[in-house]
Structures are given as structure tokens and as C-alpha cells.
Coordinates of C-alpha atoms and ligand atoms in Angstrom, one line a residue:
M163 CA 199.6 -26.4 111.4
Y164 CA 202.1 -26.9 108.8
E165 CA 204.8 -24.3 107.8
R166 CA 203.9 -21.8 105.0
A167 CA 202.6 -24.2 102.6
E168 CA 202.2 -27.9 101.8
A169 CA 201.4 -30.0 98.8
R170 CA 199.1 -33.1 99.7
I171 CA 199.6 -36.1 97.7
D172 CA 196.6 -38.4 97.6
L173 CA 198.1 -41.8 97.2
G174 CA 194.7 -43.4 96.9
A175 CA 193.9 -41.3 93.9
L176 CA 197.3 -42.3 92.4
R177 CA 196.4 -45.9 92.9
H178 CA 192.9 -45.4 91.4
N179 CA 194.4 -43.8 88.3
C180 CA 196.9 -46.6 87.8
R181 CA 194.0 -49.0 87.9
V182 CA 191.9 -47.0 85.6
L183 CA 194.7 -46.8 83.0
K184 CA 195.6 -50.5 83.3
S185 CA 191.9 -51.4 82.8
R186 CA 192.1 -49.7 79.3
L187 CA 194.9 -52.1 78.2
A188 CA 194.5 -55.5 76.6
E189 CA 195.6 -58.5 78.4
G190 CA 199.4 -58.7 78.6
V191 CA 200.0 -55.0 77.6
E192 CA 202.4 -53.6 80.3
L193 CA 201.9 -50.4 82.3
C194 CA 204.9 -48.4 82.8
P195 CA 204.0 -45.1 84.8
V196 CA 206.6 -42.2 84.2
L197 CA 207.8 -40.8 87.5
K198 CA 210.5 -38.5 86.1
A199 CA 211.0 -35.0 87.6
D200 CA 210.3 -36.1 91.1
A201 CA 207.0 -37.7 89.8
Y202 CA 206.0 -34.4 88.0
G203 CA 206.6 -32.5 91.2
H204 CA 204.4 -35.1 93.4
G205 CA 207.5 -36.5 95.3
A206 CA 209.0 -39.6 93.7
L207 CA 209.6 -41.7 96.8
H208 CA 206.0 -42.2 97.9
C209 CA 204.7 -42.4 94.5
V210 CA 207.2 -45.1 93.4
S211 CA 205.7 -47.4 96.3
A212 CA 202.2 -46.6 95.5
V213 CA 202.3 -47.3 91.8
A214 CA 204.5 -50.4 92.4
E215 CA 201.4 -51.8 94.4
S216 CA 198.8 -50.7 91.9
G217 CA 199.5 -52.5 88.7
A218 CA 202.7 -51.0 87.4
D219 CA 204.8 -53.5 85.5
R220 CA 207.8 -51.2 85.3
I221 CA 208.6 -47.6 86.2
A222 CA 210.1 -45.1 83.8
F223 CA 212.5 -42.0 84.6
A224 CA 214.3 -39.6 82.6
T225 CA 217.7 -39.9 84.4
A226 CA 219.9 -42.4 86.1
S227 CA 219.8 -40.8 89.5
E228 CA 216.0 -40.7 89.5
A229 CA 216.1 -44.6 88.9
A230 CA 218.7 -45.1 91.5
L231 CA 216.5 -43.1 94.1
A232 CA 213.5 -45.4 93.1
R233 CA 215.6 -48.5 93.5
S234 CA 216.3 -47.5 97.1
V235 CA 212.5 -48.0 97.9
A236 CA 211.5 -50.5 95.3
P237 CA 214.0 -53.4 95.2
D238 CA 212.1 -55.7 92.7
I239 CA 210.3 -53.6 90.1
P240 CA 211.8 -53.2 86.6
L241 CA 213.0 -49.8 85.9
L242 CA 213.7 -47.9 82.6
V243 CA 215.7 -44.8 82.0
L244 CA 214.2 -43.0 79.0
G245 CA 216.6 -40.1 78.6
A246 CA 220.2 -39.6 77.3
L247 CA 222.9 -40.8 79.7
A248 CA 226.2 -38.9 80.0
P249 CA 229.1 -41.5 80.2
R250 CA 229.4 -40.8 84.0
E251 CA 225.6 -41.7 84.5
I252 CA 225.9 -45.2 82.9
E253 CA 227.5 -46.8 85.9
M254 CA 224.7 -45.5 88.1
A255 CA 221.9 -46.7 85.8
I256 CA 223.6 -50.2 85.6
S257 CA 224.0 -50.6 89.3
A258 CA 220.3 -49.4 89.9
G259 CA 219.4 -52.4 87.7
A260 CA 217.6 -50.1 85.3
D261 CA 217.1 -50.8 81.6
V262 CA 218.4 -48.0 79.5
S263 CA 217.6 -46.3 76.2
A264 CA 220.1 -46.3 73.2
W265 CA 220.3 -45.1 69.6
E266 CA 224.1 -44.7 69.1
P267 CA 226.8 -47.4 68.3
G268 CA 229.3 -45.6 70.4
F269 CA 226.9 -45.5 73.5
I270 CA 226.0 -49.1 73.2
A271 CA 229.8 -50.0 73.1
S272 CA 230.4 -48.1 76.3
L273 CA 227.3 -49.5 77.9
A274 CA 228.4 -53.1 77.1
D275 CA 231.9 -52.3 78.5
Q276 CA 230.7 -51.0 81.7
A277 CA 228.1 -53.8 82.2
A278 CA 230.8 -56.3 81.5
A279 CA 233.1 -54.6 84.1
S280 CA 230.3 -54.8 86.6
G281 CA 229.4 -58.3 85.7
L282 CA 225.8 -57.4 85.0
V283 CA 223.4 -57.7 82.1
V284 CA 221.6 -54.5 81.1
G285 CA 218.3 -54.4 79.2
V286 CA 218.4 -52.1 76.1
H287 CA 215.5 -50.2 74.6
V288 CA 216.6 -49.1 71.2
K289 CA 215.1 -45.8 70.4
Y290 CA 213.6 -45.2 67.0
D291 CA 212.9 -41.5 66.1
T292 CA 209.6 -41.7 64.0
G293 CA 209.0 -38.0 64.0
M294 CA 209.6 -36.4 67.5
G295 CA 212.9 -35.1 66.1
R296 CA 214.5 -35.4 69.5
L297 CA 216.4 -38.4 70.8
G298 CA 216.7 -41.6 68.9
T299 CA 217.7 -42.5 65.5
T300 CA 215.7 -41.9 62.4
D301 CA 217.4 -44.8 60.4
P302 CA 215.4 -48.1 60.6
D303 CA 218.5 -50.1 59.6
L304 CA 220.6 -48.5 62.3
V305 CA 217.9 -49.5 64.9
L306 CA 218.2 -53.2 63.6
E307 CA 221.9 -53.1 63.7
L308 CA 221.8 -51.8 67.4
A309 CA 219.4 -54.4 68.2
R310 CA 221.7 -57.1 66.8
T311 CA 224.5 -55.6 69.1
A312 CA 222.3 -55.7 72.1
S313 CA 221.1 -59.2 71.5
S314 CA 224.7 -60.7 70.8
H315 CA 226.6 -59.2 73.6
P316 CA 226.7 -61.3 76.7
N317 CA 226.2 -58.2 79.1
L318 CA 223.3 -56.7 77.0
R319 CA 219.8 -57.9 76.6
L320 CA 217.6 -56.6 73.8
A321 CA 214.4 -55.4 75.6
A322 CA 212.5 -53.2 73.3
I323 CA 212.3 -50.9 70.3
W324 CA 210.4 -47.8 71.0
T325 CA 209.4 -44.4 69.9
H326 CA 207.7 -41.2 71.4
F327 CA 204.8 -39.3 69.8
A328 CA 205.1 -35.5 69.0
T329 CA 201.3 -34.8 68.6
A330 CA 199.4 -37.4 70.7
D331 CA 197.4 -34.7 72.5
E332 CA 196.1 -33.1 69.2
E333 CA 192.8 -33.7 67.6
D334 CA 194.3 -34.5 64.2
S335 CA 195.7 -38.0 64.4
T336 CA 197.5 -37.8 61.1
F337 CA 201.0 -37.5 62.4
R338 CA 200.4 -39.8 65.4
D339 CA 199.1 -42.5 62.9
L340 CA 202.3 -42.0 60.7
Q341 CA 204.7 -42.4 63.8
R342 CA 202.6 -45.5 64.9
D343 CA 202.8 -47.1 61.5
R344 CA 206.6 -46.4 61.2
L345 CA 207.1 -48.3 64.6
A346 CA 204.9 -51.1 63.6
E347 CA 206.5 -51.6 60.3
L348 CA 210.0 -51.6 61.7
G349 CA 208.7 -53.9 64.6
E350 CA 207.4 -56.5 62.0
R351 CA 211.0 -56.6 60.6
A352 CA 212.6 -56.7 63.8
R353 CA 210.5 -59.7 65.1
R354 CA 211.6 -61.8 62.1
E355 CA 215.0 -61.7 63.8
F356 CA 214.1 -61.1 67.5
P357 CA 210.7 -62.7 68.1
E358 CA 210.7 -61.6 71.8
V359 CA 211.5 -58.0 71.3
K360 CA 208.9 -55.6 72.7
L361 CA 207.5 -52.3 71.1
H362 CA 206.3 -49.2 73.0
A363 CA 205.1 -45.8 72.1
A364 CA 202.1 -44.5 74.0
N365 CA 202.2 -41.6 76.5
S366 CA 199.1 -40.7 78.4
A367 CA 197.4 -38.9 75.4
A368 CA 198.0 -41.8 73.0
L369 CA 197.0 -44.4 75.7
I370 CA 193.7 -42.7 76.1
A371 CA 193.1 -41.7 72.4
D372 CA 194.0 -44.8 70.5
P373 CA 194.5 -48.5 71.6
S374 CA 196.3 -49.3 68.3
C375 CA 199.1 -47.2 69.8
H376 CA 199.4 -49.4 72.9
F377 CA 201.8 -52.1 71.4
D378 CA 203.3 -54.2 74.3
M379 CA 203.7 -51.4 76.8
V380 CA 202.4 -47.9 77.5
R381 CA 204.2 -45.0 79.3
P382 CA 201.7 -42.7 80.8
G383 CA 202.9 -39.7 82.9
V384 CA 200.5 -36.9 83.4
A385 CA 197.4 -39.1 83.6
V386 CA 198.8 -41.2 86.4
Y387 CA 198.8 -38.0 88.4
G388 CA 195.2 -37.5 87.6
M389 CA 195.8 -34.6 85.1
D390 CA 194.3 -34.5 81.7
P391 CA 196.8 -34.7 78.8
F392 CA 194.3 -32.8 76.6
G393 CA 194.2 -30.0 79.2
N394 CA 190.4 -30.6 79.9
D395 CA 188.7 -32.1 83.0
P396 CA 190.4 -35.3 84.1
A397 CA 187.0 -36.6 85.4
D398 CA 186.1 -37.0 81.7
H399 CA 188.5 -40.1 81.8
D400 CA 187.7 -41.1 85.4
L401 CA 191.1 -39.6 86.5
R402 CA 191.5 -38.2 89.9
P403 CA 193.8 -35.3 90.7
V404 CA 196.6 -36.5 93.0
L405 CA 198.1 -33.2 94.1
S406 CA 196.5 -30.3 96.1
L407 CA 198.4 -27.2 97.1
H408 CA 197.5 -25.4 100.3
S409 CA 198.7 -22.5 102.5
W410 CA 196.9 -20.5 105.2
V411 CA 195.8 -16.9 106.0
A412 CA 198.5 -15.2 107.9
S413 CA 197.0 -11.8 108.1
V414 CA 193.7 -10.1 107.2
K415 CA 193.5 -6.3 107.1
D416 CA 190.9 -3.5 106.4
F417 CA 191.7 -1.5 103.2
E418 CA 190.4 1.9 102.4
A419 CA 189.4 2.5 98.9
G420 CA 192.6 3.5 97.0
A421 CA 194.9 1.5 99.2
S422 CA 197.2 -0.9 97.4
A423 CA 198.6 -4.4 98.0
G424 CA 202.0 -5.7 96.9
Y425 CA 205.0 -4.7 94.8
G426 CA 204.4 -2.0 92.0
R427 CA 201.0 -1.3 93.5
T428 CA 199.3 -3.2 90.6
W429 CA 196.2 -3.6 92.6
T430 CA 194.3 -1.0 94.3
A431 CA 191.1 -1.3 96.4
D432 CA 188.2 0.2 94.4
R433 CA 185.9 0.1 97.6
P434 CA 186.7 -0.4 101.3
T435 CA 187.5 -4.1 101.6
R436 CA 189.5 -6.6 103.5
V437 CA 192.8 -8.2 102.1
A438 CA 194.4 -11.5 103.2
A439 CA 198.0 -12.1 103.1
I440 CA 199.0 -15.8 102.4
P441 CA 202.5 -17.1 102.9
I442 CA 203.2 -18.8 99.4
G443 CA 204.8 -17.1 96.4
Y444 CA 206.9 -17.7 93.4
G445 CA 209.7 -19.0 95.6
D446 CA 207.2 -21.9 96.2
G447 CA 206.2 -22.2 92.6
V448 CA 203.0 -20.0 92.5
R449 CA 204.0 -18.3 89.3
R450 CA 204.3 -14.5 89.1
G451 CA 202.2 -14.6 86.1
L452 CA 199.3 -15.4 88.3
S453 CA 199.4 -11.7 89.6
N454 CA 195.8 -10.3 89.3
K455 CA 194.8 -13.4 87.4
G456 CA 194.9 -16.5 89.7
E457 CA 192.4 -17.6 92.2
V458 CA 192.3 -19.3 95.6
L459 CA 189.7 -21.0 97.7
I460 CA 189.1 -20.1 101.3
R461 CA 186.2 -21.3 103.4
G462 CA 184.8 -23.0 100.3
R463 CA 184.7 -19.8 98.3
R464 CA 186.8 -18.5 95.3
Y465 CA 188.8 -15.3 95.6
P466 CA 191.0 -13.5 93.3
I467 CA 194.8 -13.2 93.7
S468 CA 195.0 -9.3 94.0
G469 CA 198.3 -7.6 93.3
T470 CA 201.7 -9.0 92.3
V471 CA 202.7 -12.5 93.4
S472 CA 206.0 -12.0 95.4
M473 CA 208.6 -14.5 96.3
D474 CA 207.1 -15.5 99.6
N475 CA 203.5 -14.1 99.7
I476 CA 200.3 -13.4 97.8
T477 CA 197.5 -11.1 98.6
V478 CA 193.9 -11.8 98.2
D479 CA 190.8 -9.4 98.2
V480 CA 188.3 -11.3 100.4
G481 CA 185.7 -8.6 100.3
P482 CA 184.3 -6.0 102.9
D483 CA 182.3 -8.3 105.0
S484 CA 184.5 -11.3 104.8
E485 CA 184.4 -14.2 107.2
V486 CA 188.0 -14.9 106.4
R487 CA 190.2 -15.2 109.6
V488 CA 193.9 -15.7 110.3
G489 CA 194.7 -19.4 110.3
D490 CA 192.0 -20.3 107.7
E491 CA 193.2 -22.7 105.2
V492 CA 193.9 -21.6 101.5
T493 CA 193.7 -24.0 98.6
L494 CA 195.6 -23.0 95.4
I495 CA 195.2 -26.3 93.6
G496 CA 192.4 -28.7 94.7
S497 CA 188.9 -28.5 96.1
Q498 CA 187.1 -27.0 99.1
G499 CA 183.5 -27.8 99.4
D500 CA 181.9 -27.6 95.9
E501 CA 184.7 -25.4 94.5
L502 CA 187.6 -26.8 92.6
I503 CA 190.7 -25.4 91.1
L504 CA 192.3 -27.8 88.7
A505 CA 196.0 -27.6 87.6
E506 CA 194.7 -27.3 84.1
R507 CA 192.9 -24.1 84.9
V508 CA 196.0 -22.7 86.8
A509 CA 197.8 -23.3 83.6
E510 CA 195.4 -21.3 81.4
P511 CA 196.3 -17.6 82.3
L512 CA 200.0 -18.7 82.3
D513 CA 199.8 -19.9 78.7
T514 CA 201.3 -23.2 79.8
I515 CA 200.2 -26.8 80.6
N516 CA 199.2 -28.7 83.8
Y517 CA 202.6 -30.7 83.5
E518 CA 204.6 -27.4 84.1
V519 CA 202.2 -26.3 87.1
T520 CA 203.0 -29.2 89.1
C521 CA 206.7 -29.5 88.2
G522 CA 207.1 -26.0 89.1
I523 CA 206.2 -26.4 92.7
S524 CA 209.5 -25.8 94.4
P525 CA 211.5 -27.9 96.9
R526 CA 210.6 -25.4 99.6
V527 CA 207.0 -27.0 99.7
P528 CA 206.9 -30.2 101.5
R529 CA 205.0 -33.0 99.7
V530 CA 202.9 -34.9 102.2
G531 CA 201.7 -38.3 101.1
R532 CA 198.2 -39.1 102.3
D533 CA 196.3 -42.3 102.1
D534 CA 192.9 -41.8 103.1
Ligands
PLP245 C1 207.5 -37.8 79.8 C2 207.4 -39.0 79.0 C3 206.3 -39.8 78.8 C4 205.0 -39.5 79.5 O1 204.3 -38.5 78.9 P1 202.8 -37.9 79.4 O2 202.5 -37.1 78.3 O3 203.2 -37.3 80.7 O4 202.0 -39.1 79.5 C5 206.4 -40.9 78.0 N1 207.5 -41.2 77.2 C6 208.6 -40.5 77.3 C7 209.6 -40.7 76.4 C8 208.5 -39.3 78.0 O5 209.7 -38.5 78.0

């Protein structure tokens, strides 16, 4: 028996999802899974190895330290840092052998200096802000100027020009189309000078929704983990959830009508019943907003979280004639028998998205990679 709780990471499902996503791409389009934020809470180290073996041409991260960690287990695969690098992180990205993103002349100059000092050549992906309004430059002429800098400096290599979609998960494709067209237009200009430069734009939603967004490489994150970027059932796209979250029944007690469970007495038994206590709480990433709203599976049946989620425990009304016993496994995300709790459904009462549900599982919960 494991301690308190564990997140099981189905590496077979992760491989399957990579292959499914790759199969949607035209010949020659690269697959670049995004494993930032500890692989969306799934545990980066085992995920890096699994995707590297399953058709990934490159792996993307948000930060230099994430890339450096990946490099320690994957010596050969190309890496890309998507996010902004503080001056002190540049050296780490360079020594991990990662390509980096750039959109500012001052940054490219420091990058070139540090690469020269290390005697290395760094791949540069110039970021064009076509409408996300976050990182990148909105000025197409500056993109070309930075591309010229990257291609002419001996310690830099112009790898790509890229952008990021703001609304790819929405039904209305107008803004996504506009962003795509802006990248395509600038890409055409850039290729007159740099025939080899690659273009990339698509996250999971754009990868699935529209092949005209694929360009030369796609950067799926959430779909790699078998979650649906549109918040629906991932099975609709033949994606398999990779993460399941489990704990176990630590106590089962008889409750009289009127007895309460948990802080603030937010739940009171309306009939004689039995209540199970489960050693997982918001300290593990089970959000307090699930108090009296979330569900769990025990013995293949669905039960309500009854009472306030506390830091280390939740309580569950398992009914008066319950078969539930101390030691039974409890599933908070994942399946038991025919019952299934998707991260997409956990997100709903919290008014959030599946991404935040798995990213929010705290470091206290061990991630156990399984390959069956
Ligand atoms: C996180 C991220 C992605 C992956 O997005 P998903 O919606 O998870 O597929 C792709 N590109 C960039 C720049 C990102 O930050």
C-alpha cells in the first residue's frame, strides 16, 4: 500500500497519444510535445523518456531549468524553451543545448555573447505576436531584423519564426484564422531570405481543429496527456487520459442523522449513514472548491465528497448499508469498473480547465509511472 495518495502515470497511454497526434500530421511536420510545468503535473522525467520514444521530434518547455532537467535523461533529443528567459537563465538554456525563443534585440545580443563565451551555437525561434498579446513582437519588420541577426551571428542559428494562438479552443475560428494568416504572410517574406526557416503555431486545439495551422511543427501539450483541449471527452479524438489520482479509505464510521463531517459543519447526515475519511486534501491538490461538489469512486461506485475538503483529508457519504471498508482504493481522477471521473469533469464545478486540475496536484503526491 502506498502512502496517503498517488498519481499513476500511464506511460502506454502517453505513447499512444503521441502516435495518434503524429498520425494527424502531414509527412515532414514535426511533433513537439510540450512538457512544461512538470509535464502538466504528470512528472517530467518519465514523460520525457516516453515521448522521446514515441515520435516526438523535439520537446518544448517553458523554462531553462525544465529543459536542463530533461537533458539529464534525454541526451539527444532537440529541446526548445518557449518562455521568457531572465539573463541568469540564458547560460542554463545554452548548456542544456536547448533552442530558445527571442523577440528583443537586447536579448538576442546577450544570447549571442553568452553563446560565444561558451563556444556553442544556439538555435533561435523568433516569436511573432500575431494576437495573443503576451510574449513576442507584433512588428513583422522587427521579426525579420531579428531573423537576420540570428542567421548572421556565428554562435546563433535561425531555427524558426513562430506564434501562439489565443482562441484555438473556441468554436469561432475567425481570430485563429487571422493569426494563422499573419504568420503565413510573414513566413512567405522570411523564406525569400531564409529558405530553411521553419514556422510553427499550433497548440493541441489548433492541431486537432485545423491542419492549415500545422505549418512545419506542432506544439501540443494538453492532448499529449489525453486531456481534451475543448473540455469534452478526450475519447472523441482517440486520446487516452494518462493520469489517475488515487487514495484509500482510512476510516469508516456510523453517523446518526444530524451528525456532521468536517470543518464548519457544511454537511450534516440527513439519515443514519456511514462516512469514509480519505487521506487526501487540498494540500495534495484536491481543491477546496470541491467541498460538497466533487465525487470519488470506491468499489466501482460513485460517491459524493461530503463536507469541507481539508488540507489532509476529505469525507465521503458512502450510504447506510455500505460495503466500503478501511483499505479500499479511492479514485479521484480515473476509472473503476464502468465508472470514470475525467479531469475535465473535476474542472467543471471549480470553474476551471483540465490543465489546472493536473497542474495543481501538489508535490506531496508521488507520481508513479506505469507501463502496462
Ligand atoms: C503551453 C503551450 C503550448 C501547449 O498548449 P496546449 O493547449 O496544452 O496544447 C503550446 N505553445 C505554447 C507557446 C505554450 O505556452
